[in-house]
XYZ file of C-alpha atoms in Angstrom:
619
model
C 20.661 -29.370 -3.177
C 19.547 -28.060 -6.758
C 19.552 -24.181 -6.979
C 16.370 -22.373 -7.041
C 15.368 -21.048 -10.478
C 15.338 -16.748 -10.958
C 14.097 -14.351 -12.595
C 16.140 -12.116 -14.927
C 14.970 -9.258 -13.902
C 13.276 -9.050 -10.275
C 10.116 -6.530 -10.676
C 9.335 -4.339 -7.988
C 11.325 -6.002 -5.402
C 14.758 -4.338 -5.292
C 17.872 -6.652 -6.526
C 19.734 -8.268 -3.500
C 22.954 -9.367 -3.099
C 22.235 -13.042 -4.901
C 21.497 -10.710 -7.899
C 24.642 -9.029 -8.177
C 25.368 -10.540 -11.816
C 22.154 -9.599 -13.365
C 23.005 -5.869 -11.948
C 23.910 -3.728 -15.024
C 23.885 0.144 -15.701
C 25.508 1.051 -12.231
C 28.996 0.553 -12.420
C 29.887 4.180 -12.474
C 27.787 4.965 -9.582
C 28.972 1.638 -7.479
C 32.367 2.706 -8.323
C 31.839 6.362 -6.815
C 29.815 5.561 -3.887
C 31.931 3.010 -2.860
C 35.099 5.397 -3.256
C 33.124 7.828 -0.832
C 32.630 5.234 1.820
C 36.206 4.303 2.424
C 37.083 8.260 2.407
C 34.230 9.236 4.575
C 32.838 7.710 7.862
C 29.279 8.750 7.126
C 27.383 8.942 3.621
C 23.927 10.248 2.901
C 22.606 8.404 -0.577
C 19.775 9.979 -2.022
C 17.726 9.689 -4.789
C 14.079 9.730 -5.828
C 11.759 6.113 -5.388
C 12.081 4.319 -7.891
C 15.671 4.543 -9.206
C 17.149 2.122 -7.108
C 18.800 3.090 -4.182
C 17.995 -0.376 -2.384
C 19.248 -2.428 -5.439
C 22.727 -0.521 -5.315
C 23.108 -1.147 -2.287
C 22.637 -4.737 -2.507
C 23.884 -5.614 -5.751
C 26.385 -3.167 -5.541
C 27.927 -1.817 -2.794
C 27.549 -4.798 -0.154
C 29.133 -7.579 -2.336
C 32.021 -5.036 -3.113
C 32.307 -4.815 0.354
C 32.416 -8.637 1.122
C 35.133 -9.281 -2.269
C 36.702 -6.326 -0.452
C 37.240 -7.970 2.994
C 37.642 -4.309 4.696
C 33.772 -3.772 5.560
C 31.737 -5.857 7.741
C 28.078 -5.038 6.089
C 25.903 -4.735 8.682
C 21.565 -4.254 7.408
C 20.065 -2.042 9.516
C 15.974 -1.284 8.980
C 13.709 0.372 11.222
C 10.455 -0.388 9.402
C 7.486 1.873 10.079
C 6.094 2.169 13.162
C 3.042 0.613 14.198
C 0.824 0.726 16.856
C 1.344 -1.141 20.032
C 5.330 -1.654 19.220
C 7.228 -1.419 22.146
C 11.053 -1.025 19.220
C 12.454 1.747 18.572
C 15.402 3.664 16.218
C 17.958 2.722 19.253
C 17.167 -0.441 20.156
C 17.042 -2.138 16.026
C 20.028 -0.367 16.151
C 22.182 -1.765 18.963
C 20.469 -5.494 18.006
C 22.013 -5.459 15.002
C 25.426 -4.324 15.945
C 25.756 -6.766 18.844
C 23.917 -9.511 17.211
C 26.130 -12.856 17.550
C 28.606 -11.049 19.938
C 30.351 -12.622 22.717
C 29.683 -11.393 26.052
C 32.522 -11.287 28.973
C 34.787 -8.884 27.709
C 37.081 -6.548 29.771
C 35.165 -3.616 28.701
C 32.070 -4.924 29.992
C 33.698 -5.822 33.173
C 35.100 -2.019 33.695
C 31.877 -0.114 32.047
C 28.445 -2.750 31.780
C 26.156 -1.772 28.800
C 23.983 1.272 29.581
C 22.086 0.755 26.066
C 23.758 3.134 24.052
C 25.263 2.887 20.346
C 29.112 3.449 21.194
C 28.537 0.931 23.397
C 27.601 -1.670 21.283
C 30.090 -0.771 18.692
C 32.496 -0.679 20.943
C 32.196 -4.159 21.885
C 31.767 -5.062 17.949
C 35.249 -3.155 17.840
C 36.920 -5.499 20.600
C 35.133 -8.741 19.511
C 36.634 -8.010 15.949
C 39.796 -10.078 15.149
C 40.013 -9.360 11.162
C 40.319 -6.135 11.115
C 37.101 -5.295 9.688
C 35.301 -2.328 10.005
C 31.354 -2.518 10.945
C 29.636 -1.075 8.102
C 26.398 0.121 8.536
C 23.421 0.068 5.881
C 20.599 2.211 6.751
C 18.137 1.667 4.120
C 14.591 2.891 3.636
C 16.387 6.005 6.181
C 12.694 7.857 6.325
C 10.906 5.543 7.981
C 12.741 6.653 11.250
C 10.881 9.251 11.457
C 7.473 7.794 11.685
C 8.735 7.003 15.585
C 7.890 9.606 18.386
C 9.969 12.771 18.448
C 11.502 11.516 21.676
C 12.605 8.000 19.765
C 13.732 9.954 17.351
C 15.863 12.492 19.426
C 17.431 9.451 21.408
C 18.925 7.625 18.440
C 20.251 10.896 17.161
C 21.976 11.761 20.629
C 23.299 8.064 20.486
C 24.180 7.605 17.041
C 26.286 11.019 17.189
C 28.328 9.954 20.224
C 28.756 6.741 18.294
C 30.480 8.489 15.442
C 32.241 11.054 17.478
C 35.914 10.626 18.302
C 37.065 9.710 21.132
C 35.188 7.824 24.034
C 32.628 9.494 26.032
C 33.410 11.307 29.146
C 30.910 9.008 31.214
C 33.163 6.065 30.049
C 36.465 8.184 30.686
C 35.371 8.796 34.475
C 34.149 5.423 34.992
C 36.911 3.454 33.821
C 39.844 6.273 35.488
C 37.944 5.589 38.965
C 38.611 1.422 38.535
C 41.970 1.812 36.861
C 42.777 4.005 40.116
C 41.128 1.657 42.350
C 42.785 -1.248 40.799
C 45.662 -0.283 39.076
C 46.350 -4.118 37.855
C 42.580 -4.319 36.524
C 43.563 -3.718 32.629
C 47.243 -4.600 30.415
C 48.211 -1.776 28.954
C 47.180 -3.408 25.556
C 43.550 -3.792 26.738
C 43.957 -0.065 27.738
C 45.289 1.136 24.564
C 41.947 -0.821 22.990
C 39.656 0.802 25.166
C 40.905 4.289 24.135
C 41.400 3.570 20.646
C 38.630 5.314 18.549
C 36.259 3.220 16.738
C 36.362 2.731 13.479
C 32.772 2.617 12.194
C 31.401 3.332 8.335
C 27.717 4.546 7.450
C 25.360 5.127 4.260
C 21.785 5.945 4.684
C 19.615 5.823 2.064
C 16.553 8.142 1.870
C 14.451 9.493 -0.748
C 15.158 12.910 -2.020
C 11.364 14.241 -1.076
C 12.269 13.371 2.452
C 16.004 14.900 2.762
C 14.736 17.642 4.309
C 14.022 15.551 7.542
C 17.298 14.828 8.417
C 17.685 18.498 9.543
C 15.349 17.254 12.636
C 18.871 15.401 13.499
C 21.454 18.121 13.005
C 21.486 18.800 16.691
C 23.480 15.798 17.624
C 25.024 14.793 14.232
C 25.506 18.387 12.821
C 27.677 17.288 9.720
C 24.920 14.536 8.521
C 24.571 16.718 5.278
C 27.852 17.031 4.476
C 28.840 13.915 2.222
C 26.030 13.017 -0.174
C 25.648 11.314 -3.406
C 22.823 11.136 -5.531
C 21.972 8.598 -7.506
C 20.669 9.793 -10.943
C 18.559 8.033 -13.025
C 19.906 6.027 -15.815
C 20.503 7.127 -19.423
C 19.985 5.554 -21.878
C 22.852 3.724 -22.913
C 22.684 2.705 -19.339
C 19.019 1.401 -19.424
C 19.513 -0.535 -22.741
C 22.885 -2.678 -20.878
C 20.333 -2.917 -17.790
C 17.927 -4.559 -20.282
C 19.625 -6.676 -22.796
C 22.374 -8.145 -20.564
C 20.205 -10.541 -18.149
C 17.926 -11.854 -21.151
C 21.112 -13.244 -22.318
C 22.796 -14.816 -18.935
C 23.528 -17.985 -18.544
C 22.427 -19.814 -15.602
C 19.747 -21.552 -13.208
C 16.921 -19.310 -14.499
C 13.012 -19.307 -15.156
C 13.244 -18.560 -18.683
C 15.435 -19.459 -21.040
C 18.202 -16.496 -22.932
C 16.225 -14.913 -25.283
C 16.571 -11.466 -27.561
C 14.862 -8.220 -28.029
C 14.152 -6.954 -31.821
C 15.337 -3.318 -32.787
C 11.664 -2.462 -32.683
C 10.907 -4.060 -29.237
C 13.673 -2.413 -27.736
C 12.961 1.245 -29.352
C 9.463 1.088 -27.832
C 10.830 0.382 -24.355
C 13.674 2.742 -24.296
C 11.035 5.811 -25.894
C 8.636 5.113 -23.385
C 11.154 4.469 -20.602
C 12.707 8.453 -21.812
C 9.754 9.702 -22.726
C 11.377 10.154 -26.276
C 14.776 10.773 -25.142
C 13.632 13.845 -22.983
C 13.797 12.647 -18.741
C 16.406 9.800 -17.844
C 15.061 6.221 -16.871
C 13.500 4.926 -13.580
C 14.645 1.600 -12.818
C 11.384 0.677 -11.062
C 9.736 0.761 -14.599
C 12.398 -0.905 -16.428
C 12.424 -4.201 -14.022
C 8.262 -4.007 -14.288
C 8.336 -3.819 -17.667
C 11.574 -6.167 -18.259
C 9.598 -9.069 -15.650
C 5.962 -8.831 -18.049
C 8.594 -9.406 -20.921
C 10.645 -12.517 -19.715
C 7.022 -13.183 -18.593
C 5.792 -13.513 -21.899
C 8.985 -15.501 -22.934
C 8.026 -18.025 -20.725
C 4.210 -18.263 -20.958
C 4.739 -18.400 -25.155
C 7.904 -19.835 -25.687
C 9.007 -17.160 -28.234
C 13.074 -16.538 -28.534
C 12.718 -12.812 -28.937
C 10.399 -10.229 -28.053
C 8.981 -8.084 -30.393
C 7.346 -4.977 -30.174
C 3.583 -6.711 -30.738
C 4.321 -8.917 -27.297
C 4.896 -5.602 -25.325
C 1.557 -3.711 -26.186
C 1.775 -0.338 -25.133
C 4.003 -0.029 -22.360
C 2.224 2.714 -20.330
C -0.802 0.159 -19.698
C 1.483 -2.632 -19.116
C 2.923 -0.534 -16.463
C -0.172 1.060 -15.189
C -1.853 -2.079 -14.420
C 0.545 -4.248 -13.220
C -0.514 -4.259 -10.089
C -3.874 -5.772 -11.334
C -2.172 -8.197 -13.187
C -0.318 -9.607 -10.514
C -3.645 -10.464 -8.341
C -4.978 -11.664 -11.420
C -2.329 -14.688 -10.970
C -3.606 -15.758 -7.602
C -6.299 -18.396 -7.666
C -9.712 -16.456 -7.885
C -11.064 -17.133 -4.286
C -7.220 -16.066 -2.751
C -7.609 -12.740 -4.671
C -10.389 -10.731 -2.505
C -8.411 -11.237 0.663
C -5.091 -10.380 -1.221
C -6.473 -6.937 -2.363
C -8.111 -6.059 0.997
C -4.586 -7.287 2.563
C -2.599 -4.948 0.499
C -4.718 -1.991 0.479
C -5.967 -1.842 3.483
C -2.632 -2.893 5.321
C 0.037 -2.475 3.860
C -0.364 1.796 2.855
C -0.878 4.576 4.918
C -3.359 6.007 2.874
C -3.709 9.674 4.559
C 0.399 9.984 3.618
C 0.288 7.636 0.857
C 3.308 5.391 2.332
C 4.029 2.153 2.834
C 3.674 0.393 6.204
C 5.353 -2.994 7.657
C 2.965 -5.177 9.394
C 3.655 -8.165 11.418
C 2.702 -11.800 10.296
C 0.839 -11.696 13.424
C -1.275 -8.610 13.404
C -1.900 -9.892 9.344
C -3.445 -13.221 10.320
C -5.760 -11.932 12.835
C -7.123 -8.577 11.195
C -7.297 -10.154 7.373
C -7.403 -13.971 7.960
C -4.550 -14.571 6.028
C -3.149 -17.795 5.683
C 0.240 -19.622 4.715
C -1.249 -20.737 1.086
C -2.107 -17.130 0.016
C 1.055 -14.940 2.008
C 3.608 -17.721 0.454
C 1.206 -17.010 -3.362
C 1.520 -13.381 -2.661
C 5.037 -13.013 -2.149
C 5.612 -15.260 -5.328
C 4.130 -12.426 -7.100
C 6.323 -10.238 -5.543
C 4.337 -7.136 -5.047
C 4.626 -8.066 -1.156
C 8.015 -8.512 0.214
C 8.311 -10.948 3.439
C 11.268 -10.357 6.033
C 12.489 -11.798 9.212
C 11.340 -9.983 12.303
C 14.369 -9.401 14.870
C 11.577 -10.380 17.460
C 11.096 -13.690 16.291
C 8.321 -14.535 13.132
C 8.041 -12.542 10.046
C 6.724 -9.360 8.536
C 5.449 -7.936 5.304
C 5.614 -4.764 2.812
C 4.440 -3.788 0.005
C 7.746 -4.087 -2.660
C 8.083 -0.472 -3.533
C 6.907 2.840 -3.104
C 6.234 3.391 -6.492
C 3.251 0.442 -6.126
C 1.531 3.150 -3.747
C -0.151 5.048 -5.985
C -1.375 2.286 -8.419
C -2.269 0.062 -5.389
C -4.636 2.928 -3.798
C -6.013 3.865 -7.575
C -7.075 -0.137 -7.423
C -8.730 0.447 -3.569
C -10.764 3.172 -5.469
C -12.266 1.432 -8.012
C -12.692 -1.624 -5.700
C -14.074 0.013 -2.788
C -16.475 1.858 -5.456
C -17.523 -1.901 -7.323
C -18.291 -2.615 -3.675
C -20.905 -0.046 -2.979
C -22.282 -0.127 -6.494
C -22.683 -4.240 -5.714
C -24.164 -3.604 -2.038
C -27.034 -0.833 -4.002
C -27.417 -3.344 -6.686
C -28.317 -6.250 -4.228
C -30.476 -3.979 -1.524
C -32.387 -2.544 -4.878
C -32.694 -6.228 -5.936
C -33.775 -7.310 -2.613
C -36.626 -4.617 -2.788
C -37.778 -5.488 -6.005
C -38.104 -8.492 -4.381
C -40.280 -7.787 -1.883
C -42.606 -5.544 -4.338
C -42.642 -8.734 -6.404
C -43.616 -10.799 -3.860
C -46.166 -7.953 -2.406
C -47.831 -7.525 -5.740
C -48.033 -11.630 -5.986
C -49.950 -11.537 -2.515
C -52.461 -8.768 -3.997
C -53.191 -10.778 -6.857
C -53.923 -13.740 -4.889
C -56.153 -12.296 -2.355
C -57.485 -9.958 -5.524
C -58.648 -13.232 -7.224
C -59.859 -14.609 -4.014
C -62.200 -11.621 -3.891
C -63.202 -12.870 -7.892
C -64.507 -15.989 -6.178
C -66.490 -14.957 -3.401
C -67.562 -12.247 -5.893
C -68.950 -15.387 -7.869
C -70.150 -17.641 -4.933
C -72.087 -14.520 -4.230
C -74.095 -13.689 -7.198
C -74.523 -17.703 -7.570
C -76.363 -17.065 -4.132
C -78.145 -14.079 -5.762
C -79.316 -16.313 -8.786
C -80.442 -19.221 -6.389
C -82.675 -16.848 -3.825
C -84.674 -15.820 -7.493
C -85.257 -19.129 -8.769
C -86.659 -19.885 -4.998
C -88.766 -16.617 -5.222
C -90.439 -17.638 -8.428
C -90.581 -21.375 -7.176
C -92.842 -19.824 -4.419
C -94.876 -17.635 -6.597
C -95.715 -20.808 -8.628
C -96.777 -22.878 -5.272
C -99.133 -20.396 -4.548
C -100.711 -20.532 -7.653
C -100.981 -24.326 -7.404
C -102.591 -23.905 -4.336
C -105.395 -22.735 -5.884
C -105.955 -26.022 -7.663
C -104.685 -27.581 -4.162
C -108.153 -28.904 -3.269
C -108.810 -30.911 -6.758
C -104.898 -32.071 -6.578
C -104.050 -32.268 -3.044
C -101.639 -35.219 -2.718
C -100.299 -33.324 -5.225
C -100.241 -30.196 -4.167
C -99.385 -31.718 -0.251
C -95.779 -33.040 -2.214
C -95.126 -29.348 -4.122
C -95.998 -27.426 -1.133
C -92.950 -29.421 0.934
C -90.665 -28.960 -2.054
C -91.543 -25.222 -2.236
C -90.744 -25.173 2.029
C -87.417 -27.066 1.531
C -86.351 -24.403 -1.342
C -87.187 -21.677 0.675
C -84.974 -22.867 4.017
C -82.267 -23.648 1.287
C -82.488 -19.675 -0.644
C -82.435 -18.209 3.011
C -79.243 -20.168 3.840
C -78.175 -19.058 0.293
C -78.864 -15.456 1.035
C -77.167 -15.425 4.363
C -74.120 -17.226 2.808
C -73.544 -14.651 0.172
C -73.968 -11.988 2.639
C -71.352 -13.369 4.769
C -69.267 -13.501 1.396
C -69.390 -10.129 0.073
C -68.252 -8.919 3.493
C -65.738 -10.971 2.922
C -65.084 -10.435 -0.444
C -65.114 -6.277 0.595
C -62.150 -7.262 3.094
C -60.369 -8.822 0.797
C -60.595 -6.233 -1.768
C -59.869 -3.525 0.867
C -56.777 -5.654 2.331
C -55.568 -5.993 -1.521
C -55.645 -1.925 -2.242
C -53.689 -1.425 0.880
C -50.904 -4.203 0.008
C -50.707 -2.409 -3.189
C -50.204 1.032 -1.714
C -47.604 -0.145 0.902
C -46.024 -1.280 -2.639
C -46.097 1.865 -4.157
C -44.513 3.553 -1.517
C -42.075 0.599 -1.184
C -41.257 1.040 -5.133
C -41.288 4.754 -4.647
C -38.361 4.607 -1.522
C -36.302 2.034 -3.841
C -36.658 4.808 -6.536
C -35.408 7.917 -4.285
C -32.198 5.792 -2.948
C -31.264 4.876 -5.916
C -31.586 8.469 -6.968
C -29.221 9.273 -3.622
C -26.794 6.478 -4.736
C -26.273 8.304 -8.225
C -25.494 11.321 -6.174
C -23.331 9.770 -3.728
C -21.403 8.380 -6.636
C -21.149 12.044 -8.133
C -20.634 13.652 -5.014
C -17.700 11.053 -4.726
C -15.959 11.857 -8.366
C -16.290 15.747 -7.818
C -14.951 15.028 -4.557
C -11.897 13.250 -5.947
C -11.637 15.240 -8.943
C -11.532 18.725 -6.192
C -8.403 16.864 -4.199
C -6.801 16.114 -7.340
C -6.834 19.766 -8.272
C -5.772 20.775 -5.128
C -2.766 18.786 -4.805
C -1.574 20.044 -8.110
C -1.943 23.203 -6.442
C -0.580 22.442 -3.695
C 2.432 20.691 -5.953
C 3.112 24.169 -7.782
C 3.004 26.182 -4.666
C 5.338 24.077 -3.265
C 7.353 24.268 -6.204
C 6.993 27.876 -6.233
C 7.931 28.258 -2.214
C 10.731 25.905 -2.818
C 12.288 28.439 -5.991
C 11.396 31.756 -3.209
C 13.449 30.123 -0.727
C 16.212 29.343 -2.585
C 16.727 32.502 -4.036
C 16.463 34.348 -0.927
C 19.398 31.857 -0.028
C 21.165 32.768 -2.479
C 20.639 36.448 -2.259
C 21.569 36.521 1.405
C 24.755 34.535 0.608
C 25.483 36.967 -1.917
C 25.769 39.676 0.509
C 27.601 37.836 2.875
C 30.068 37.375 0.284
C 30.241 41.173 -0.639
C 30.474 41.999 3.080
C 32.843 38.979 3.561
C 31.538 36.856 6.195
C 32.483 33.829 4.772
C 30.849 31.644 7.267
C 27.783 32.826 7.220
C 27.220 32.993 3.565
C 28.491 29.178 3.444
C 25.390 28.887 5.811
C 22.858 30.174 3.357
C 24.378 28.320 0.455
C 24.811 24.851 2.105
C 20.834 25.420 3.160
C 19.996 26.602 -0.496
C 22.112 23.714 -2.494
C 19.618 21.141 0.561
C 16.659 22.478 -2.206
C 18.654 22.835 -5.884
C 22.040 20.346 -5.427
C 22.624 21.449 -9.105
C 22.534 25.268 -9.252
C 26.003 25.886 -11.056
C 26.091 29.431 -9.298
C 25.101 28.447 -5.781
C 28.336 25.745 -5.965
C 30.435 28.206 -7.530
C 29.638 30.560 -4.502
C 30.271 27.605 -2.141
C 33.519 26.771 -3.894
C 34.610 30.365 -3.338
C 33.455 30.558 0.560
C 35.357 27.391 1.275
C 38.994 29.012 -0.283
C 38.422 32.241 1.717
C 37.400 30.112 4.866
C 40.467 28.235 3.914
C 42.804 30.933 4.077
């Protein structure tokens, strides 16, 4: 079977384990973090989104682990919660440890499963005949806490006993009672098994902005905090390796190997370090990295120079847009209102998971445009461990972008729906002011047909004035006279007729004329009422920007007084610590400083203070 083409560098979608050659810039921190693992049984990685904790992971530390043959990685994510989902922290958990397991063993026979994490890794420990330890990967570590306090609170009393030593005293009592009530029930191999502790390893991965959560834990796993890494952005020299070494692989990929000019790669690097003053986010590199091989492809050009990138800060800005714009045009609507709408929590501004299921029914997607949209990779799909599929947005660094898009879209929208109901009015004027003019020249006619009538009842008048005077020469002309006399009678009947006809038409014509001035003030006031909504849609829409512009100046001030509680607090740490220190209680000012370095890792003085705590406690 041939293998499937790649990209070079994969976008927003972190790197996974299949991209583990194309993975440069790390090796100092895979190197470390790894180190850390086999010295500690439980790691906290942090970092902020966008600098690639998930890609280390992958790329890095799990095929590391698997040349290693030491570490059994085993993925464990909880995905956000959603409404209606009976999983929870525990139970994703315990799946994945026991997943592919045989059942039957002596420990089950002596203590059945009662659901809880030692459990389960217990039986991973028994079923294990490589010597491996189960290594857990906790990605994406925040969205635990998007579960109910109480889910929370039971996977932190489980996964604490899990990394405790020794066995549980539940399990102790339990398995004395059926030793002593049949002695012969375990070898003493199977006995030394059960009591031997388990070997079990642990990284979670969790943004920096959320670290602070894991305190809601401490109760159960009180020395969570205590081994940490943080992953730092990359330098420079870093970024450029992480950008020129997978344009020249060779391999089974999309594009061909092509180079970057001195220029091209300036203008990424000085926009990627803001000039050499803040380190890189890797986010930005792969989007910016993809839109290049991009290019490569779409003009078959062997190097990129700085003209093919643009300016970077648009190309990054709207690649969100961009990617849409690479659906067919009718797929694109549904895509947007898919992503926007379900796929970001917009109150938090987070991502959420949703199942394939829930997608279908609530946005009509279909195969075509979910297997379109995760080609463009903005929308990650995984396997469900119920069965089926779900789907995320690719990173949380797409958030913001993706919910600047819903803005402007959701604003087109209404501007669209105004446009069409003011259309549909000016519509019905139109068509109003076409009736008027009909029934207004209607009116013209009977207007006519009436003074026609007019002209016809004179000429009959004077008709009669002459018979009379012909009936004075009746006698001398009378067959004469006997013929105009009838002629005069027959005019007559016909003016009457005449007159009554014209009557009956200028009543008419009055009605008509009436009807036509009222269509034409039910017009007016239509026109009028299209005039004073759109006059209340220009206000809605500035109502709307002051509104936005008003939360976007109060969550910069709500930023800086964050910023500014955040400094108050930690110098109030440090200040209490300080006395501690003078009045030597040790313990207590490690305390403050361990809570104060949670804010400002880096505070030279605060570590120095630790450093010093730790001797004295040592002594």
């Amino acid at each position: 079977m041939a293998t499937e083409k790649r990209h070079r560098y994969p976008g927003p979608q972190p790197f996974s384990s299949a991209d583990q050659d194309l993975f440069y810039g790390r090796a100092k921190a895979i190197r470390e973090l790894y180190r850390l693992i086999q010295l500690e049984q439980l790691i906290v990685l942090y970092a902020k989104s966008g600098l690639g904790k998930s890609s280390l992971l992958n790329a890095g530390i799990v095929p590391k682990a698997i040349a290693d043959k030491r570490l059994a990685p085993i993925d464990v994510r909880f995905h956000a919660w959603t409404e209606g989902s009976t999983e929870t922290p525990l139970s994703i958990t315990r799946r994945a440890l026991v997943k592919e397991l045989p059942k039957g063993s002596f420990f089950e026979k002596i203590f059945p499963d009662d659901g809880s994490l030692w459990h389960a890794a217990k039986r991973w420990q028994l079923a294990n005949n490589t010597n491996q330890v189960p290594f857990l990967i906790m990605d994406q570590f925040e969205e635990l806490f998007t579960y109910s306090e109480g889910a929370v609170q039971q996977f932190a009393r489980a996964f604490g006993e899990m990394l405790a030593p020794g066995i549980p005293r539940r399990v102790e009592l339990v398995t004395g009672l059926s030793i002593d009530a049949q002695p012969d029930m375990l070898t003493d191999e199977q006995e030394e098994q059960l009591y031997d502790p388990i070997d079990i390893k642990v990284v979670i991965a969790i943004r920096s902005d959320r670290l602070s959560l894991l305190d809601r834990l401490t109760t159960y796993v009180r020395d969570i905090l205590k081994h940490r890494y943080e992953l730092a952005p990359l330098r420079r020299p870093q970024a450029r390796e992480a950008i020129l070494q997978p344009s020249q692989k060779e391999g089974v990929f999309i594009s061909p190997t092509f180079n970057y000019s001195d220029e091209a790669l300036n203008l990424l690097l000085d926009f990627l370090t803001k000039n050499n003053t803040e380190h890189v986010e890797s986010f930005q590199l792969q989007i910016l990295c993809q839109a290049a091989e991009q290019r490569v492809i779409n003009d078959r050009i062997a190097t990129i120079e700085a003209s093919h990138l643009g300016d970077p800060r648009v190309l990054f800005e709207e690649y969100y847009l961009r990617q849409i714009a690479r659906l067919p045009e009718e797929m694109q609507l549904p895509a947007r209102r898919f992503v926007e709408e379900g796929l970001i929590y917009e109150k938090e501004e987070r991502r959420l998971s949703i199942d394939e299921s829930q997608a279908m029914s609530r946005f009509g997607l279909t195969e075509a445009l979910t297997r379109k949209l995760t080609a463009t990779h903005l929308v990650r799909r995984q396997s469900s461990p119920l069965g089926g599929h779900t789907y995320e947005l690719s990173h949380d660094t797409l958030v913001a972008p993706v919910l600047t898009a819903k803005l402007e879209r959701t604003a087109a929208e209404r501007r669209r729906k105004a446009e069409a109901e003011r259309r549909r009015k000016e519509a019905e004027m139109a068509e109003l002011k076409q009736q008027a003019e009909i029934e207004r020249k209607r009116a013209e006619e009977q207007e006519a047909l009436r003074k026609k009538a007019e002209a016809s009842e004179k000429m009959a008048k004077r008709r009669t004035r002459l018979a009379w005077i012909f009936m004075a020469i009746a006698s001398l002309l009378a067959a004469l006279a006997a013929g105009f006399y009838l002629e005069a009678e027959q005019a007559k009947n016909t003016a009457i007729e005449n007159e009554e006809r014209a009557i009956q038409s200028e009543k008419l014509a009055r009605q008509n004329e009436q009807l036509a001035k009222d269509k034409a003030a039910e017009a007016e006031v239509l026109r009028l009422d299209a005039v004073k909504q759109k006059e209340e849609v220009e206000k809605q829409k500035e109502l709307a920007l002051q509104q936005k512009r008003e939360a976007e100046n109060n969550l910069q001030k709500f930023l800086r007084a964050e910023a500014q509680r955040e400094a108050a607090e930690f110098a109030q740490l440090k200040s209490d610590a300080k006395i501690y220190i003078e009045a030597e209680e040790w313990e207590l000012a490690k305390g403050k400083l361990v809570d104060a370095l949670l804010r400002q890792p880096r505070d030279k003085e605060a570590n120095e203070m630790l450093g010093k705590c730790e001797n004295e406690l040592k002594k």
